Short mmCIF file of C-alpha atoms in Angstrom, two decimals:
data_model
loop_
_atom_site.label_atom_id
_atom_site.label_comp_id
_atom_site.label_asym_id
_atom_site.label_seq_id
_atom_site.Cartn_x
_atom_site.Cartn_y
_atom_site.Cartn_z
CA UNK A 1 17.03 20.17 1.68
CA UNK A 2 19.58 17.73 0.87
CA UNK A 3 17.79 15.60 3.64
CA UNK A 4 14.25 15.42 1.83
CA UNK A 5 16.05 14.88 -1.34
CA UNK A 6 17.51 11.66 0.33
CA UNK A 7 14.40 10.92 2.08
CA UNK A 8 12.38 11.28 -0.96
CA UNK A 9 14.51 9.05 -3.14
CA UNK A 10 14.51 5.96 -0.02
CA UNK A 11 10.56 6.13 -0.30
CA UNK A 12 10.24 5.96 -3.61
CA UNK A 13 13.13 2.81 -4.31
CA UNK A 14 10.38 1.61 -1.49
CA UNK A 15 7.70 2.35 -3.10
CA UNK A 16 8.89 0.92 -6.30
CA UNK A 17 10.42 -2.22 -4.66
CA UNK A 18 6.96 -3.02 -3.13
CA UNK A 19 5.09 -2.64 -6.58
CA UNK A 20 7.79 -4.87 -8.40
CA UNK A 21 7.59 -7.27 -5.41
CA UNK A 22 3.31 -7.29 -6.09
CA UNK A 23 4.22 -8.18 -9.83
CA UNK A 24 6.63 -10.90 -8.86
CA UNK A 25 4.38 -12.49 -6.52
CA UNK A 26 1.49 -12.35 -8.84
CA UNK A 27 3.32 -13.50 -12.28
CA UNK A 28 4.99 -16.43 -10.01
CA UNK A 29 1.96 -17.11 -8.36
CA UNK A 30 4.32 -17.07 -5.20
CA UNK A 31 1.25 -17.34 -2.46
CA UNK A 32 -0.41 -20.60 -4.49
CA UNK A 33 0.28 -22.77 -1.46
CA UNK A 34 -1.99 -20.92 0.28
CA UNK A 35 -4.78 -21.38 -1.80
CA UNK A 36 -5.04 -24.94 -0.88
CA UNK A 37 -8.45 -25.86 1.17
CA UNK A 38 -7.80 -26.05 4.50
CA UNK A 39 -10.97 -27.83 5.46
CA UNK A 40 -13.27 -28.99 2.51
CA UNK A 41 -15.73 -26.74 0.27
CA UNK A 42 -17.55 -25.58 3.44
CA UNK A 43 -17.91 -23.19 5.84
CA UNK A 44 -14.11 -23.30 7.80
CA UNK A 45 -14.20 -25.81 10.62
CA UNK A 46 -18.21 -25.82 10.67
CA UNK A 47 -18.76 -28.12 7.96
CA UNK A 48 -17.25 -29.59 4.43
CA UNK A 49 -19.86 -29.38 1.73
CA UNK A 50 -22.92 -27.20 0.67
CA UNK A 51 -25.35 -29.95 1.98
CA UNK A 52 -23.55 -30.80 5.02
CA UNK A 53 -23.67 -26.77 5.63
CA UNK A 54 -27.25 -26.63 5.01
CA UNK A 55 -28.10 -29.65 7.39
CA UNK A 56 -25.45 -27.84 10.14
CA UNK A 57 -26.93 -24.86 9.81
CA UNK A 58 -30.45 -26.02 10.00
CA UNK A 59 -29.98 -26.52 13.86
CA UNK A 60 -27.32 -23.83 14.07
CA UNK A 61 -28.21 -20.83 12.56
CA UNK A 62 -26.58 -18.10 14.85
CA UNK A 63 -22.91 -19.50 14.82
CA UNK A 64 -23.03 -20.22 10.99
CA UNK A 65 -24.68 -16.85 10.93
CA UNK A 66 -21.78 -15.28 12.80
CA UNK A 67 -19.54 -17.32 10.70
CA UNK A 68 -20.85 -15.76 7.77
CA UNK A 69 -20.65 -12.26 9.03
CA UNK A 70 -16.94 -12.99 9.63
CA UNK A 71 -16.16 -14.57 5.63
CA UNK A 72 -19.17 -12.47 3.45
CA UNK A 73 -17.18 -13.74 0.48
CA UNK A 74 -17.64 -17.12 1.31
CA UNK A 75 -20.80 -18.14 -1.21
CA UNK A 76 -21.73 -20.81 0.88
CA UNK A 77 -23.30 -18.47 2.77
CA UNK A 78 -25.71 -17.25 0.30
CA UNK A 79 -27.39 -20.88 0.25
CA UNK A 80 -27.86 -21.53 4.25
CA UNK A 81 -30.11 -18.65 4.48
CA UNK B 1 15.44 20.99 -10.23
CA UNK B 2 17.09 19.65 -6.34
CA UNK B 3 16.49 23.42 -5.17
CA UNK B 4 12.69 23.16 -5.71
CA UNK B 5 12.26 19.61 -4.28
CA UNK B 6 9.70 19.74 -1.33
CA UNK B 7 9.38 16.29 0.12
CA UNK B 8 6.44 17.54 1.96
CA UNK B 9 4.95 18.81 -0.89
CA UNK B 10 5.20 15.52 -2.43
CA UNK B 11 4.93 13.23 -0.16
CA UNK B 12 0.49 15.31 -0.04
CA UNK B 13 0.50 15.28 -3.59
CA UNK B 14 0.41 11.39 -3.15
CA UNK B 15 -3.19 11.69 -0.91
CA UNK B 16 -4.63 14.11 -3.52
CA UNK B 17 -3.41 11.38 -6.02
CA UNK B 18 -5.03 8.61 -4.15
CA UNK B 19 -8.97 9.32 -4.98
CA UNK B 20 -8.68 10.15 -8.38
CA UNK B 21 -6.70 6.65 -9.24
CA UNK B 22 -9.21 4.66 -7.44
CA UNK B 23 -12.31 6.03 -9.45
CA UNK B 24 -10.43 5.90 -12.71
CA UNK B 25 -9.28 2.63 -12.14
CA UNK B 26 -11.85 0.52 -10.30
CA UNK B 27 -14.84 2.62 -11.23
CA UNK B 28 -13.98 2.64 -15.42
CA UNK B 29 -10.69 1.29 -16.49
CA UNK B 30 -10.44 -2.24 -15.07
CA UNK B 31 -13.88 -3.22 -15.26
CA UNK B 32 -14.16 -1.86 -18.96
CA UNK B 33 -11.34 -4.00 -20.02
CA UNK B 34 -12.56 -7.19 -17.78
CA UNK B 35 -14.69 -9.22 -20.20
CA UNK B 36 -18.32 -10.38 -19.01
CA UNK B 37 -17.62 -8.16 -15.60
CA UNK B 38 -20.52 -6.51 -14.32
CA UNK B 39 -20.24 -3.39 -12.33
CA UNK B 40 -23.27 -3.47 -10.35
CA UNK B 41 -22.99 -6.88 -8.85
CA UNK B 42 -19.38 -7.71 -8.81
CA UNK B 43 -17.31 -6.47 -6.05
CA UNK B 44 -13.62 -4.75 -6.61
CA UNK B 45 -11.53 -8.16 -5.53
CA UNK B 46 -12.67 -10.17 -8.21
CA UNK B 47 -10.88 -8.10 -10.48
CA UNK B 48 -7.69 -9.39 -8.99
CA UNK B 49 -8.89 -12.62 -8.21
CA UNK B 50 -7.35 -15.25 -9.19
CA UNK B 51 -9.24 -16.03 -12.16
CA UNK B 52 -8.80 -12.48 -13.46
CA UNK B 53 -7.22 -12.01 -16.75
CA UNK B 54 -6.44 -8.83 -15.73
CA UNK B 55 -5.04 -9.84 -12.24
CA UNK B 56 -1.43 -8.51 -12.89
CA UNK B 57 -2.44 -5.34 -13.94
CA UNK B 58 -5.04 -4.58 -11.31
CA UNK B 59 -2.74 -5.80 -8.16
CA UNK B 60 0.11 -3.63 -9.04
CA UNK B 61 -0.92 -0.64 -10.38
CA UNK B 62 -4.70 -1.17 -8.67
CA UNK B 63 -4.19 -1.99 -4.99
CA UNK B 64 -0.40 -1.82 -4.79
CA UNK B 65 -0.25 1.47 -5.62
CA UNK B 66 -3.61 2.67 -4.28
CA UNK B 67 -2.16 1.16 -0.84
CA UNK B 68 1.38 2.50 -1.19
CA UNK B 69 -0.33 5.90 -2.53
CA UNK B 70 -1.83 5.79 0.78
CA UNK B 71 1.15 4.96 3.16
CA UNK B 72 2.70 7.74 1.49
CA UNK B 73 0.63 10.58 2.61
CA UNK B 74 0.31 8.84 5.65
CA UNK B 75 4.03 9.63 6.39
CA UNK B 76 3.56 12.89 4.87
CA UNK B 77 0.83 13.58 7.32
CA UNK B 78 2.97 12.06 10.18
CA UNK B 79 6.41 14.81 9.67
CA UNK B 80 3.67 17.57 8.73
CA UNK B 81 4.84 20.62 10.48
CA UNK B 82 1.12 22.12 9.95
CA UNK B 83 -0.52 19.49 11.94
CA UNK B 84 -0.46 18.74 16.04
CA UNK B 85 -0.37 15.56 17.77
CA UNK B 86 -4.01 14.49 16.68
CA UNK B 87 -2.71 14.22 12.92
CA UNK B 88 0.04 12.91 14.05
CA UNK B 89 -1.63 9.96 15.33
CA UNK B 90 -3.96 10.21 12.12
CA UNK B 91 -0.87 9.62 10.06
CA UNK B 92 -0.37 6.43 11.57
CA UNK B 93 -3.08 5.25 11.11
CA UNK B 94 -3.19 6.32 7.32
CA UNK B 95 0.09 4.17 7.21
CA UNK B 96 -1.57 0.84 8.61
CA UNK B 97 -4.71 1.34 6.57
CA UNK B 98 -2.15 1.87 3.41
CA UNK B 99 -0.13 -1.07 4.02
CA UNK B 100 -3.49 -3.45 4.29
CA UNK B 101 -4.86 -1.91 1.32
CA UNK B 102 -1.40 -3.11 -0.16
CA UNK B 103 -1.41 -6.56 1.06
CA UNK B 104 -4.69 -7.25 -0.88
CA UNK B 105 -2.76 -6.84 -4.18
CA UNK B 106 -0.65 -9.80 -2.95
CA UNK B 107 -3.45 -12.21 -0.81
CA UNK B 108 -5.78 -12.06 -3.93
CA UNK B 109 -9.52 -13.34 -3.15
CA UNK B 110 -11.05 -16.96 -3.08
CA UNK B 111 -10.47 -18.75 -6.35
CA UNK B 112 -13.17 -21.41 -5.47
CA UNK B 113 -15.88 -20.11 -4.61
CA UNK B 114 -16.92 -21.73 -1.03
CA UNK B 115 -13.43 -23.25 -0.33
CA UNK B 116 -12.04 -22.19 3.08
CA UNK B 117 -8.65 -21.28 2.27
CA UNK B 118 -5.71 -18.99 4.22
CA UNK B 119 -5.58 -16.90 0.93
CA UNK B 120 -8.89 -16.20 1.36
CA UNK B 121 -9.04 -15.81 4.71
CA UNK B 122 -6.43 -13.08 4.62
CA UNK B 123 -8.24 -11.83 1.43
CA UNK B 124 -10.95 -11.02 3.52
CA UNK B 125 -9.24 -9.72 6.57
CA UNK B 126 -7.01 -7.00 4.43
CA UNK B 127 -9.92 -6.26 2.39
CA UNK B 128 -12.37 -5.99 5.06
CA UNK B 129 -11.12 -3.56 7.67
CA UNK B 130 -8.85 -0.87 6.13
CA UNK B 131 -11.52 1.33 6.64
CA UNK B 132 -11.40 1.00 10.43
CA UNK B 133 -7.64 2.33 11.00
CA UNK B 134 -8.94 4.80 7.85
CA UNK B 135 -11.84 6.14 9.50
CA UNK B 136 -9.68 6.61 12.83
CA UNK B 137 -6.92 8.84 11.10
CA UNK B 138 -10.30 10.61 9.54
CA UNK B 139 -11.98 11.22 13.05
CA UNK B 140 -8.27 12.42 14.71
CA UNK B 141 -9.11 14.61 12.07
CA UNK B 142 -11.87 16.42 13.38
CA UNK B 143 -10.02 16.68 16.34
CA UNK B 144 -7.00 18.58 14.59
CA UNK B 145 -9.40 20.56 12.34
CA UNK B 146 -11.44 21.86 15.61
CA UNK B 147 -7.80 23.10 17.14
CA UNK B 148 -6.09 24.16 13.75
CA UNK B 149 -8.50 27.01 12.12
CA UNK B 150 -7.12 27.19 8.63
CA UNK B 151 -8.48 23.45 8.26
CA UNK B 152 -11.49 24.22 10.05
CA UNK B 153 -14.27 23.93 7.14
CA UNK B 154 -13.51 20.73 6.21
CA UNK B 155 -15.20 19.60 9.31
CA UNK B 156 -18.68 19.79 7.66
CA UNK B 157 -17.37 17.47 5.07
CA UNK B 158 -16.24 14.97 7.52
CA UNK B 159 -19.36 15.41 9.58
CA UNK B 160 -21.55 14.94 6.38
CA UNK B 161 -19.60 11.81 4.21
CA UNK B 162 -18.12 10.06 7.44
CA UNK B 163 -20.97 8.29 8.99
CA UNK B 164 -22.30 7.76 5.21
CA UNK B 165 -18.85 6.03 4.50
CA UNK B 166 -19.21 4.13 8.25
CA UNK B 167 -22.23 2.52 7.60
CA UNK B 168 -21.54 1.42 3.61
CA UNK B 169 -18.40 -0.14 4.84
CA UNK B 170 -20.44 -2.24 7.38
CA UNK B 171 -22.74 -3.29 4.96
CA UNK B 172 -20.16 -4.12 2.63
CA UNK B 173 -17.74 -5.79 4.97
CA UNK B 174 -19.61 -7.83 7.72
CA UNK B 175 -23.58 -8.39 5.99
CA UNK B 176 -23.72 -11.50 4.93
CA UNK B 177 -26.51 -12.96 1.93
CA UNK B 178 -26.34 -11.83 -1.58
CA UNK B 179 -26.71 -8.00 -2.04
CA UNK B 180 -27.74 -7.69 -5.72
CA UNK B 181 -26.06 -4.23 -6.23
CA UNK B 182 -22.78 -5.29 -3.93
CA UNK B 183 -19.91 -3.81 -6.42
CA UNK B 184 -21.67 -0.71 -6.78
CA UNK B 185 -22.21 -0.16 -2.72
CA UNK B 186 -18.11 -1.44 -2.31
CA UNK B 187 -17.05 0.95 -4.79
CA UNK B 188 -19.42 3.73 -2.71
CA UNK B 189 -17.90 2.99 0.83
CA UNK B 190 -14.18 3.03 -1.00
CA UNK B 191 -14.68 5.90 -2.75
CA UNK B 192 -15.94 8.00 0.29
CA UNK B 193 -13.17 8.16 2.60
CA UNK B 194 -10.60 8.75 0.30
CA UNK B 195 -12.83 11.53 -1.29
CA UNK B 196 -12.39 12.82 2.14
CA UNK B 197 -8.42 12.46 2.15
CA UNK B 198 -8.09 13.88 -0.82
CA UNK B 199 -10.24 17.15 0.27
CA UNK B 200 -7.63 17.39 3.46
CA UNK B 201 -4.72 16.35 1.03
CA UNK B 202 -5.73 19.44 -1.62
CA UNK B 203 -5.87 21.80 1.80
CA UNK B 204 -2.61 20.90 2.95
CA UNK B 205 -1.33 21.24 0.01
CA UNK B 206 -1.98 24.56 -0.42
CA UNK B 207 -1.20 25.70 2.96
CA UNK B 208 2.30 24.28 1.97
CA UNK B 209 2.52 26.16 -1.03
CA UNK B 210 1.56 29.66 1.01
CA UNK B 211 4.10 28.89 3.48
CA UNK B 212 6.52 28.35 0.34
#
């Protein structure tokens, strides 16, 4: 009993200590350097720019197709179909 | 008060916990208080997106806690004493699935739309296949139910809601092209699963309570 007690007091100063660390991250914006484009307004290493996409994917539909499948949020994707 | 603490008892009480939160929160509460956000067309992440004036709010007590929530019961599945090896294995995997769920509340989604970016990347990754390691621990499940015969009835429910909940989460994770009613079909293949958990959390947790 005096186990669980123990147990149950270590999960929730986890529990707690993983929310708080959420907050701190998103009030500090501690993950911003990872918002930085990698490679252009495009789709990843395929291509840079919405008509550079368009012209890529033109000839190669299947891998930006693929690419898509792979990044659905990516709204680049909606204007290659 | 320490004389009636069950740690087991609890630890379920956190998967019966876990449904209820999401629907509340993502299906009425955050989007009611999100200006200009529509429901039908807008998927859950944008609510903590970056450009979210509710961002905070929905990352910590949204997916933070829904993924904690999760990890919990998880472990409380895992040192079960009513369960066999099958949801033992099924806890773990309620654990990984938990702890992705939880990482979205810190890798929020693409700020720019279009822009290839690690955040986003990871965004997608930890948003995308939590229900794979989820739908694992749900089909050890079968497995433990078709052994274990006070659980068995909640086979049918599995049977019924799991390949529903497979096949919403593939259209909402890997189709690509616009899907006009995409937030509503998300919010479907999230609510699913865990509508499933919380049926085997609410069965465990009474089985506790007998043996108490």
């Amino acid at each position: 009993m005096k186990k669980d007690v123990i147990t149950g007091i270590i999960i929730l100063v986890l529990a707690i200590l993983l929310l708080g660390f959420t907050f701190v991250v998103n009030v500090t914006n501690a993950f911003s350097f990872l918002d930085k484009p990698i490679l252009g307004e495009g789709l990843g290493p395929l291509c840079s720019s919405l008509p550079d996409c368009q012209n890529f994917c033109l000839n190669s539909k299947g891998i930006c197709n693929s690419y898509c499948r792979a990044n659905p949020s990516n709204r680049i994707c909606d204007n290659i179909k | 008060m320490r004389q009636n603490f069950n740690l087991d008892k609890f630890l379920i009480l956190t998967g019966i916990l876990t449904f209820p939160l999401f629907v509340i929160l993502f299906w009425i509460v955050f989007p009611s208080i999100y200006p200009g956000y529509d429901i039908i067309t807008t998927g859950i992440s944008y609510l903590g997106g970056y450009e979210s004036p509710i961002r905070t709010l929905v990352n910590v007590w949204g997916f933070g806690l829904w993924g904690v929530l999760t990890m919990m019961f998880g472990y409380g599945i895992f040192r079960s004493k009513l369960l066999s090896v099958f949801g033992k294995i099924a806890g773990i995997f309620l654990i990984i699935g938990g702890f992705m769920i939880y990482l979205v509340s810190l890798f929020q989604g693409p700020s720019k739309e279009g822009i290839y970016t690690l955040a986003g990347q990871l965004h997608n990754f930890f948003s995308n296949y939590p229900p794979i390691p989820i739908s694992i621990a749900i089909f050890l499940f079968l497995f433990e139910f078709a052994i274990n015969k006070k659980f068995r009835w909640l086979i049918l429910p599995i049977i019924i809601f799991g390949p529903i909940s497979l096949y919403l989460n593939y259209q909402r994770a890997f189709l690509s092209g616009e899907i006009p009613y995409f937030g509503i079909l998300q919010r479907a293949a999230l609510t699913l699963p865990f509508l499933l958990i919380m049926l085997i959390a609410i069965l465990l947790y009474k089985s506790k309570k007998k043996e108490v």
